[in-house]
Coordinates of C-alpha atoms in Angstrom, one line a residue:
Chain A
M30 CA 0.0 0.0 0.0
A31 CA 1.4 3.4 -1.0
P32 CA 2.2 5.7 1.9
K33 CA -0.3 8.4 2.8
N34 CA 0.9 11.9 2.1
L35 CA 0.3 14.0 5.1
L36 CA 0.2 17.8 4.9
L37 CA 0.3 19.6 8.2
A38 CA -0.3 23.3 9.0
K39 CA 0.8 24.4 12.5
D40 CA 2.8 27.4 13.8
D41 CA 4.2 25.7 16.9
G42 CA 7.9 24.7 16.3
D43 CA 8.0 22.1 19.1
D44 CA 5.0 20.4 17.8
Q45 CA 6.3 20.5 14.2
Q46 CA 9.5 18.8 15.5
L47 CA 7.5 16.2 17.4
F48 CA 5.6 15.3 14.3
R49 CA 8.8 15.0 12.3
D50 CA 10.5 12.9 15.0
F51 CA 7.6 10.5 15.4
L52 CA 6.7 10.1 11.8
V53 CA 10.2 9.7 10.3
H54 CA 10.2 6.0 11.2
R55 CA 6.8 5.2 9.8
R56 CA 6.5 3.7 6.4
D57 CA 2.8 4.1 6.0
V58 CA 2.9 7.9 6.2
T59 CA 5.0 10.5 4.4
L60 CA 5.1 13.9 6.0
M61 CA 5.1 16.7 3.4
P62 CA 6.9 20.0 4.3
I63 CA 5.0 21.5 7.2
A64 CA 3.2 24.9 6.6
E65 CA 3.3 27.6 9.3
N66 CA -0.3 28.6 8.9
G67 CA -3.3 28.3 6.6
V68 CA -2.0 30.9 4.1
E69 CA 1.2 28.9 3.6
L70 CA -0.7 25.7 3.4
L71 CA -2.9 27.0 0.6
A72 CA 0.2 28.3 -1.2
A73 CA 1.9 24.9 -0.9
L74 CA -1.2 23.2 -2.4
E75 CA -1.2 25.6 -5.3
L76 CA 2.3 24.6 -6.2
I77 CA 1.3 20.9 -6.6
K78 CA 0.9 20.4 -10.3
H79 CA -0.6 16.9 -10.5
A80 CA -3.7 15.9 -8.6
N81 CA -2.1 12.6 -7.8
D82 CA 0.5 14.4 -5.7
L83 CA -2.0 16.1 -3.6
P84 CA -2.0 15.0 0.1
S85 CA -4.2 12.2 1.3
I86 CA -4.8 13.9 4.7
I87 CA -4.6 17.5 5.8
I88 CA -4.1 18.2 9.4
L89 CA -4.9 21.8 10.5
D90 CA -3.9 23.2 13.9
H91 CA -6.9 25.2 15.0
N92 CA -4.9 28.0 16.7
M93 CA -2.8 29.6 13.9
P94 CA -2.1 33.2 13.0
R95 CA -3.4 34.7 9.8
L96 CA -5.8 31.9 8.8
N97 CA -6.8 29.7 11.6
G98 CA -7.8 26.0 11.3
L99 CA -11.5 26.6 10.7
Q100 CA -11.0 29.4 8.2
T101 CA -8.6 27.3 6.2
L102 CA -11.0 24.4 6.4
Q103 CA -13.7 26.5 4.9
I104 CA -11.6 27.6 2.0
L105 CA -10.4 24.1 1.3
K106 CA -14.0 22.7 1.2
R107 CA -15.1 25.4 -1.2
E108 CA -12.3 24.6 -3.7
K109 CA -13.2 21.8 -6.1
R110 CA -9.6 20.6 -6.4
Y111 CA -9.3 20.1 -2.6
S112 CA -12.8 19.5 -1.3
H113 CA -12.3 15.6 -1.5
I114 CA -9.3 15.6 0.8
P115 CA -10.1 14.6 4.4
V116 CA -9.2 17.4 6.8
I117 CA -8.5 16.9 10.4
V118 CA -8.9 19.8 12.9
Y119 CA -6.3 19.4 15.6
S120 CA -6.4 21.5 18.8
T121 CA -5.1 21.5 22.4
Y122 CA -8.6 21.8 23.8
V123 CA -11.5 20.2 22.0
D124 CA -15.0 21.1 23.1
D125 CA -18.5 20.6 21.8
D126 CA -18.5 24.0 20.0
L127 CA -15.3 23.3 18.1
I128 CA -16.5 19.8 17.1
R129 CA -19.9 21.2 15.9
E130 CA -18.3 24.1 14.0
S131 CA -15.7 21.9 12.4
K132 CA -18.2 19.2 11.4
D133 CA -20.5 21.9 10.0
K134 CA -17.6 23.2 7.8
G135 CA -16.9 19.7 6.6
A136 CA -14.1 18.4 8.8
F137 CA -13.4 14.7 8.7
K138 CA -12.3 14.5 12.3
V139 CA -11.6 16.7 15.3
V140 CA -8.9 15.6 17.6
S141 CA -7.1 16.9 20.7
K142 CA -3.4 17.0 20.7
P143 CA -1.7 13.9 22.2
F144 CA 0.2 14.0 25.5
T145 CA 2.6 11.2 24.7
K146 CA 4.6 9.6 21.9
E147 CA 2.2 6.7 22.0
G148 CA -0.6 9.2 21.7
Y149 CA 0.9 10.6 18.5
H150 CA 1.3 7.1 17.0
S151 CA -2.1 5.9 17.8
M152 CA -3.5 9.2 16.5
I153 CA -1.7 8.6 13.2
D154 CA -2.7 5.0 13.2
E155 CA -6.3 6.0 13.5
F156 CA -6.0 8.6 10.7
V157 CA -4.5 6.1 8.3
L158 CA -7.1 3.4 9.2
S159 CA -10.1 5.7 8.8
I160 CA -8.8 7.3 5.6
T161 CA -8.3 3.9 4.1
K162 CA -11.9 3.0 5.0
H163 CA -13.0 6.4 3.8
S164 CA -11.5 6.1 0.4
K165 CA -12.8 2.6 -0.3
Chain B
M30 CA -104.8 132.6 67.5
E31 CA -106.8 129.5 68.2
Q32 CA -107.0 128.8 64.5
Q33 CA -103.3 129.2 64.3
N34 CA -102.8 126.8 67.1
A35 CA -105.0 124.2 65.5
R36 CA -103.0 124.5 62.2
Y37 CA -99.8 123.9 64.1
Q38 CA -101.3 120.9 65.8
S39 CA -102.3 119.4 62.5
I40 CA -98.9 120.1 61.0
E41 CA -97.3 118.5 64.0
H42 CA -99.6 115.5 63.6
L43 CA -98.7 115.2 59.9
H44 CA -95.1 115.5 60.8
R45 CA -95.3 112.7 63.3
Q46 CA -97.2 110.6 60.8
L47 CA -94.5 111.3 58.2
E48 CA -91.8 110.3 60.7
E49 CA -93.7 107.2 61.5
K50 CA -94.0 106.3 57.8
E51 CA -90.3 106.9 57.3
R52 CA -89.5 104.6 60.2
E53 CA -91.8 102.0 58.7
L54 CA -90.1 102.4 55.4
E55 CA -86.7 102.1 57.1
E56 CA -87.9 98.9 58.7
L57 CA -89.1 97.5 55.4
R58 CA -85.8 98.4 53.7
Y59 CA -83.9 96.7 56.5
Q60 CA -86.1 93.6 56.2
F61 CA -85.7 93.7 52.4
E62 CA -82.0 94.0 52.7
E63 CA -81.9 91.1 55.2
A64 CA -84.0 88.9 52.9
R65 CA -81.7 89.7 50.0
E66 CA -78.7 88.8 52.0
T67 CA -80.3 85.6 53.1
I68 CA -81.1 84.7 49.5
D69 CA -77.5 85.4 48.6
A70 CA -76.2 83.4 51.4
I71 CA -78.5 80.5 50.5
R72 CA -77.4 80.8 46.9
N73 CA -73.7 80.8 47.9
G74 CA -74.2 77.9 50.3
Q75 CA -73.2 79.8 53.4
I76 CA -76.4 78.9 55.2
D77 CA -77.5 75.5 56.4
A78 CA -80.7 76.6 58.1
L79 CA -82.9 79.7 58.5
V80 CA -85.6 80.8 60.9
V81 CA -88.7 82.4 59.5
E82 CA -91.3 84.2 61.6
G83 CA -94.7 82.9 60.7
K84 CA -98.2 83.1 62.1
D85 CA -97.6 80.3 64.5
G86 CA -94.3 81.7 65.8
H87 CA -90.8 81.0 64.6
Q88 CA -90.2 78.2 62.1
L89 CA -86.9 76.6 61.3
Y90 CA -86.1 75.7 57.7
T91 CA -82.9 73.6 57.1
L92 CA -81.2 73.3 53.8
Q93 CA -80.3 69.6 53.7
T94 CA -79.5 69.4 50.1
A95 CA -76.7 67.6 48.1
D96 CA -75.1 71.0 48.0
R97 CA -74.1 70.9 51.7
T98 CA -72.5 67.4 51.4
Y99 CA -70.6 68.7 48.4
R100 CA -69.3 71.7 50.2
V101 CA -68.1 69.7 53.2
F102 CA -66.6 67.2 50.8
I103 CA -64.6 69.9 48.9
E104 CA -63.4 71.4 52.2
K105 CA -62.3 68.1 53.7
M106 CA -60.7 66.4 50.7
T107 CA -56.9 66.2 50.5
E108 CA -56.9 67.8 47.1
G109 CA -56.9 71.5 46.4
A110 CA -60.0 72.8 44.7
V111 CA -60.5 76.2 43.0
T112 CA -63.2 77.7 40.9
L113 CA -62.1 80.1 38.2
S114 CA -63.9 82.7 36.2
Q115 CA -63.5 82.6 32.4
Q116 CA -60.8 85.1 32.9
G117 CA -58.8 82.8 35.1
I118 CA -59.6 84.7 38.4
I119 CA -60.1 82.6 41.5
L120 CA -63.7 82.8 42.6
Y121 CA -63.5 80.1 45.2
A122 CA -60.7 78.1 46.8
N123 CA -60.8 75.5 49.5
T124 CA -58.5 75.6 52.6
Q125 CA -56.3 72.8 51.2
F126 CA -55.4 74.9 48.1
A127 CA -54.5 77.8 50.3
N128 CA -52.3 75.6 52.4
M129 CA -50.6 74.2 49.3
V130 CA -49.7 77.7 48.0
K131 CA -49.0 78.9 51.6
Y132 CA -51.4 81.9 51.2
P133 CA -54.2 82.9 53.7
L134 CA -57.5 81.6 52.3
S135 CA -59.1 85.1 52.4
S136 CA -56.5 86.6 50.1
V137 CA -56.5 83.9 47.5
I138 CA -60.0 84.8 46.3
G139 CA -59.8 87.3 43.5
L140 CA -56.2 86.5 42.4
S141 CA -55.4 85.2 39.0
F142 CA -54.7 81.5 39.2
D143 CA -51.8 81.5 36.8
Q144 CA -49.7 83.5 39.3
F145 CA -49.3 80.2 41.2
I146 CA -47.9 78.3 38.2
T147 CA -44.1 78.2 37.7
P148 CA -42.8 80.2 34.7
K149 CA -41.7 77.0 33.0
A150 CA -45.1 75.4 33.3
I151 CA -47.1 78.5 32.4
S152 CA -47.5 77.8 28.7
Q153 CA -48.6 74.3 29.4
Y154 CA -51.2 75.7 31.9
R155 CA -52.4 78.2 29.4
E156 CA -52.9 75.5 26.9
L157 CA -54.9 73.4 29.4
F158 CA -56.9 76.4 30.3
Q159 CA -57.8 77.0 26.7
N160 CA -58.7 73.4 25.9
C161 CA -60.7 72.7 29.0
W162 CA -63.7 74.7 27.8
N163 CA -64.3 72.1 25.1
A164 CA -63.4 68.9 27.0
D165 CA -62.1 68.0 30.5
A166 CA -58.4 68.3 30.6
K167 CA -55.6 66.9 32.8
G168 CA -52.0 67.9 33.1
E169 CA -49.0 67.9 35.4
V170 CA -47.4 71.3 36.3
Y171 CA -45.4 72.8 39.1
L172 CA -47.2 75.0 41.6
L173 CA -45.4 77.9 43.2
C174 CA -45.7 78.0 46.9
D175 CA -43.7 80.7 48.8
G176 CA -40.5 80.2 46.8
D177 CA -40.9 76.5 46.7
K178 CA -42.5 74.5 44.0
I179 CA -44.5 71.3 44.2
P180 CA -45.5 69.0 41.4
V181 CA -49.2 68.8 41.0
Q182 CA -51.8 67.3 38.7
L183 CA -54.5 69.7 37.5
S184 CA -57.9 68.3 36.5
L185 CA -60.0 70.9 34.8
T186 CA -63.8 70.7 34.4
T187 CA -66.2 73.4 33.3
L188 CA -69.1 74.3 35.7
E189 CA -72.3 75.9 34.7
L190 CA -73.0 78.5 37.4
Q191 CA -76.0 80.9 37.5
D192 CA -74.0 83.7 36.0
G193 CA -72.4 81.6 33.2
L194 CA -69.6 79.2 32.7
A195 CA -66.8 78.8 35.3
L196 CA -64.0 76.4 35.6
S197 CA -63.3 74.0 38.5
I198 CA -59.8 72.7 39.0
I199 CA -58.9 69.8 41.3
I200 CA -55.2 70.1 42.3
T201 CA -53.5 66.8 43.4
D202 CA -50.2 67.1 45.1
L203 CA -47.8 64.7 43.4
S204 CA -44.8 65.4 45.7
F205 CA -45.0 62.0 47.5
Q206 CA -45.7 60.2 44.3
K207 CA -42.8 62.0 42.5
T208 CA -40.4 61.3 45.4
I209 CA -41.3 57.6 45.3
Q210 CA -41.0 57.6 41.6
E211 CA -37.7 59.3 41.8
Q212 CA -36.4 56.9 44.4
L213 CA -37.6 54.0 42.3
R214 CA -35.9 55.4 39.3
Q215 CA -32.7 55.9 41.2
R216 CA -32.8 52.4 42.6
N217 CA -33.5 51.0 39.2
E218 CA -30.6 52.9 37.8
Q219 CA -28.3 51.7 40.6
L220 CA -29.5 48.2 40.0
E221 CA -28.9 48.4 36.3
I222 CA -25.4 49.7 36.9
I223 CA -24.7 46.9 39.4
N224 CA -26.2 44.4 37.0
R225 CA -24.1 45.7 34.1
A226 CA -21.0 45.5 36.3
L227 CA -21.9 42.0 37.3
E228 CA -22.4 40.9 33.8
I229 CA -19.1 42.4 32.7
S230 CA -17.3 40.8 35.6
N231 CA -19.0 37.5 34.9
H232 CA -18.1 37.7 31.3
D233 CA -14.6 38.7 32.1
L234 CA -14.3 35.8 34.5
Q235 CA -15.6 33.3 32.0
Q236 CA -13.3 34.8 29.4
F237 CA -10.4 34.6 31.8
A238 CA -11.1 31.0 32.7
S239 CA -11.5 30.0 29.1
V240 CA -8.4 31.8 27.9
A241 CA -6.3 30.8 30.8
S242 CA -7.3 27.2 30.5
H243 CA -6.7 27.1 26.7
D244 CA -3.4 28.8 27.0
L245 CA -2.3 26.9 30.1
Q246 CA -3.1 23.6 28.4
E247 CA -0.4 23.9 25.8
P248 CA 2.6 24.3 28.1
V249 CA 1.3 21.5 30.3
R250 CA 1.0 19.3 27.3
K251 CA 4.6 20.0 26.3
I252 CA 5.9 19.3 29.8
L253 CA 4.1 16.0 29.7
I254 CA 5.3 15.0 26.2
F255 CA 8.9 15.9 26.9
S256 CA 9.0 14.3 30.3
H257 CA 7.5 11.2 28.8
L258 CA 10.3 11.3 26.2
L259 CA 12.8 11.8 28.9
R260 CA 11.6 8.8 30.8
E261 CA 12.1 6.6 27.8
N262 CA 15.9 7.1 28.1
L263 CA 16.0 4.9 31.2
D264 CA 19.6 3.9 30.7
L265 CA 20.8 7.5 30.7
L266 CA 18.9 8.4 33.9
S267 CA 19.9 7.7 37.5
P268 CA 17.2 6.1 39.7
D269 CA 16.7 9.5 41.4
S270 CA 16.3 11.3 38.1
I271 CA 13.7 8.7 37.0
K272 CA 11.8 9.4 40.3
Y273 CA 11.9 13.1 39.6
V274 CA 10.6 12.7 36.0
E275 CA 7.8 10.5 37.4
K276 CA 6.9 13.4 39.8
I277 CA 6.9 15.9 37.0
I278 CA 4.6 13.6 34.9
E279 CA 2.3 13.1 37.9
S280 CA 2.0 16.8 38.7
S281 CA 1.5 17.9 35.1
T282 CA -1.1 15.2 34.6
R283 CA -2.9 16.6 37.6
M284 CA -2.6 20.1 36.3
K285 CA -3.9 19.1 33.0
R286 CA -7.0 17.6 34.6
L287 CA -7.5 20.7 36.8
I288 CA -7.4 22.9 33.7
I289 CA -9.9 20.8 31.9
D290 CA -12.2 20.8 34.9
I291 CA -12.0 24.5 35.4
L292 CA -12.8 25.0 31.7
S293 CA -15.8 22.8 31.8
Y294 CA -17.1 24.5 35.0
S295 CA -16.7 27.9 33.5
R296 CA -18.3 26.9 30.3
L297 CA -21.4 25.7 32.1
S298 CA -22.5 29.3 32.6
A299 CA -21.9 30.3 29.1
N300 CA -23.1 27.3 27.2
D301 CA -26.4 27.6 25.3
F302 CA -28.7 25.1 26.9
G303 CA -30.0 22.6 24.3
I304 CA -32.9 20.6 25.7
E305 CA -34.0 17.2 24.5
E306 CA -35.6 14.0 25.7
V307 CA -32.8 12.2 27.5
N308 CA -33.1 8.4 28.2
L309 CA -31.0 8.1 31.4
N310 CA -30.8 4.3 30.8
D311 CA -29.0 4.9 27.5
V312 CA -26.7 7.5 29.2
T313 CA -25.8 5.1 31.9
R314 CA -25.2 2.2 29.5
E315 CA -22.8 4.4 27.4
L316 CA -21.0 5.6 30.5
L317 CA -20.5 2.1 31.9
E318 CA -18.9 1.2 28.6
D319 CA -16.5 4.0 29.1
F320 CA -15.7 2.9 32.7
D321 CA -15.3 -0.7 31.5
L322 CA -11.6 -0.9 32.3
Q323 CA -12.0 0.6 35.7
I324 CA -14.9 -1.6 36.6
E325 CA -13.0 -4.7 35.6
E326 CA -9.9 -3.6 37.4
K327 CA -11.8 -3.1 40.7
N328 CA -14.1 -6.1 40.1
A329 CA -17.0 -3.8 40.7
R330 CA -20.7 -4.8 40.4
I331 CA -23.0 -2.2 38.9
I332 CA -26.8 -2.6 39.2
V333 CA -28.9 -0.3 37.1
T334 CA -32.7 -0.3 37.4
N335 CA -35.5 1.6 35.9
L336 CA -34.2 5.0 35.0
P337 CA -36.7 7.5 33.7
L338 CA -36.9 9.6 30.6
V339 CA -36.4 13.3 31.4
Q340 CA -36.1 16.5 29.4
G341 CA -32.6 18.1 29.7
N342 CA -29.2 18.7 28.2
K343 CA -27.9 15.2 27.4
G344 CA -24.2 16.1 27.5
Q345 CA -24.6 17.8 30.8
L346 CA -26.7 15.1 32.5
R347 CA -24.1 12.6 31.2
Q348 CA -21.5 14.6 32.9
V349 CA -23.4 14.5 36.2
F350 CA -23.7 10.7 36.0
Q351 CA -20.1 10.4 35.0
N352 CA -18.9 12.4 37.9
I353 CA -21.0 10.5 40.5
I354 CA -20.2 7.0 39.1
S355 CA -16.5 8.0 38.8
N356 CA -16.6 9.1 42.4
A357 CA -18.2 5.8 43.5
L358 CA -15.5 3.8 41.6
K359 CA -12.8 6.0 43.1
F360 CA -13.7 5.8 46.8
V361 CA -13.9 2.1 47.1
K362 CA -12.8 0.0 50.1
T363 CA -9.8 -2.1 49.2
D364 CA -11.1 -5.3 51.0
V365 CA -14.7 -5.3 49.8
Q366 CA -16.1 -5.9 46.3
P367 CA -17.5 -2.5 45.2
I368 CA -21.2 -2.6 44.5
I369 CA -22.8 0.5 42.9
S370 CA -26.5 0.6 42.4
I371 CA -28.3 3.2 40.3
S372 CA -32.1 3.3 40.5
G373 CA -34.9 5.6 39.6
K374 CA -38.5 6.3 40.5
R375 CA -41.1 8.9 39.9
I376 CA -42.1 11.2 42.8
A377 CA -45.0 13.6 43.3
T378 CA -43.1 16.8 44.4
K379 CA -39.7 18.3 44.2
S380 CA -38.6 17.2 47.6
F381 CA -36.4 14.3 48.9
N382 CA -39.3 13.5 51.3
S383 CA -41.8 13.3 48.5
R384 CA -43.9 10.1 48.2
E385 CA -43.4 7.8 45.2
D386 CA -46.0 8.5 42.5
P387 CA -45.9 6.6 39.2
G388 CA -47.6 9.6 37.5
G389 CA -45.4 12.2 39.3
D390 CA -43.8 15.1 37.6
F391 CA -40.3 14.5 39.0
A392 CA -37.7 11.8 38.8
L393 CA -35.6 10.7 41.8
I394 CA -32.4 9.0 40.9
T395 CA -30.4 7.3 43.6
F396 CA -26.7 6.3 43.4
E397 CA -25.6 4.1 46.2
D398 CA -22.2 2.6 46.9
N399 CA -20.5 0.6 49.6
G400 CA -17.3 2.6 49.5
I401 CA -15.4 4.6 52.1
G402 CA -18.2 7.1 52.5
F403 CA -17.8 10.4 54.3
D404 CA -18.8 12.1 57.5
E405 CA -22.0 14.1 56.9
I406 CA -20.6 17.1 58.8
Y407 CA -18.7 17.6 55.5
L408 CA -21.8 17.5 53.4
S409 CA -21.6 21.1 52.4
K410 CA -18.0 20.6 51.2
V411 CA -19.0 17.8 48.9
F412 CA -20.5 20.2 46.4
A413 CA -18.2 23.2 47.0
L414 CA -15.7 24.2 44.3
F415 CA -12.1 22.8 44.9
D416 CA -13.0 21.3 48.3
R417 CA -11.7 17.8 48.7
L418 CA -12.5 15.5 51.6
N419 CA -9.7 13.1 50.8
S420 CA -6.0 13.6 50.3
K421 CA -5.1 13.7 46.7
D422 CA -2.2 11.3 47.3
K423 CA -4.7 8.5 48.0
Y424 CA -7.5 9.4 45.7
E425 CA -6.9 11.4 42.6
G426 CA -9.3 14.2 41.7
T427 CA -9.5 18.0 41.4
G428 CA -12.4 18.7 43.7
I429 CA -14.5 20.2 40.9
G430 CA -16.4 17.2 39.8
M431 CA -19.3 17.4 42.3
S432 CA -19.5 21.2 41.9
I433 CA -20.0 20.7 38.2
A434 CA -22.7 18.1 39.0
K435 CA -24.4 20.5 41.3
K436 CA -24.3 23.4 38.9
I437 CA -25.7 21.3 36.1
I438 CA -28.6 20.0 38.3
D439 CA -29.3 23.6 39.4
K440 CA -29.5 24.6 35.8
H441 CA -32.0 21.8 35.2
N442 CA -34.1 23.2 38.2
G443 CA -33.4 20.0 40.0
L444 CA -32.0 19.1 43.4
I445 CA -28.9 17.1 44.5
T446 CA -28.0 15.8 47.9
A447 CA -25.7 13.2 49.4
S448 CA -25.8 11.2 52.6
S449 CA -23.3 8.9 54.1
K450 CA -21.6 7.6 57.2
E451 CA -17.8 7.3 57.3
G452 CA -16.9 3.9 56.2
A453 CA -20.4 2.9 55.3
G454 CA -20.8 3.9 51.7
A455 CA -22.3 7.0 50.2
T456 CA -25.6 7.8 48.6
F457 CA -26.2 10.6 46.1
K458 CA -29.7 11.5 45.2
I459 CA -30.9 13.7 42.3
I460 CA -34.3 15.1 41.6
L461 CA -35.0 16.2 38.0
P462 CA -38.2 17.6 36.6
L463 CA -39.5 15.3 33.9
R464 CA -40.5 18.4 31.8
H465 CA -37.9 21.1 31.5
T466 CA -39.1 24.6 32.4
P467 CA -36.7 27.5 31.7
S468 CA -35.8 29.2 34.9

């Protein structure tokens, strides 16, 4: 099975590094260059020429400068070229409001940030599993 | 000479007769004058009775007409009353009016009424005075009284007197009413200011709790992640260092839970309150699935019977059940199999003493455990924010769980209580109205 391309937008350097450290050993997921915020993420997507090279999962940190997670999500879902890509909203604190708003805007999942290495891995496991189910 | 004497005598006689007639005339004039005055007095209402000399002696005639009652009434009433000519001159005034304007009654008559109106109100009075000849009129003006002014209401009505139209004005002193109104207005204003301040401070507090919790979460998360990573390098760490890392993880885990609990408590006030039919059996079943691991670990037995359907916020009611069940699973005795029973019945009134009533409007839900219990002298502490009855070393928890439960039950217009004996298990009881009524 081809590895899933994962595109991530988040402004927190520590968290970016954690993603890189934890994912570098995984064969089922390739981490694309991480965008600092929603604006950068959209710009990075624009640069991808072939639809085949588009990411299979997009993870958006909710708390980002310029375009936050929900705003970016809304733009992605309006673009025909990107609307099929499952988007995961990722936040330190997840409450009912965030879940409702994200789902309304077409988010695939809303998750709270893990507290351990195992947490990161099981989170990614779950993404991969549900994306595989989703695309079948 | 004799003849002359006789003529003198007859002249004198005539003279006397003339004088007598003049006296009679005088007498008649006097009587006429008296009669006219009497008639005037009767007409003006100054006389209640009169004595008339008749054939059979003196006779008393009393004037017991509606007029007298009316005059007494006008004099005794607490309102001022005046009658004005069409030129606005005071023809009549009662004592009360004179007292109001602090003028002797005798000198009020004949004055122009508008001189008792404050300059500011004069145009309003003139308008009333003009309009009242067509239809009764009412208005509020200020009356001048010896340098002071008092708020009054004027009620103007035209009167048909014998010499044409006149105007009657009833003057009601509004000072007391105005003072009360003013006090009320001031109180309301103060209340509004306090209310606004309270709202702002409430909002600030919520905002603060929410922001603080959000922003506090991230550093705690980092501490946790990095200390977890540190702990993985077991071969690099001395036994002491491992112990310290463990402590860091423990403390930051606790802090993380505290933050989440504060956040959910503060959000309870802000949350819009969605109401739906909630099947408490389903809520409990789902919860027990979540607690599966803990139940197995502690070999606990959970007995659930007959929970009712209520109207409420499902997420919040679930939270209440979760906090109570989690408490029951937490405070178990180590040497006894934990048994937790959750049961429901319908009751007639919103009281823990209410009788059971299968058609009652309220649900009573009882959570009973056989855990360590608590001394009832601490009952008030069970539901207080941050109060803990047990040391956090032995039993983890933030002390917010039961406060959240209480706040939610309050929002549902319900009741919550607990009873226990130290070492003999605890019982939590909840009353919920079956139909939700907004408070």
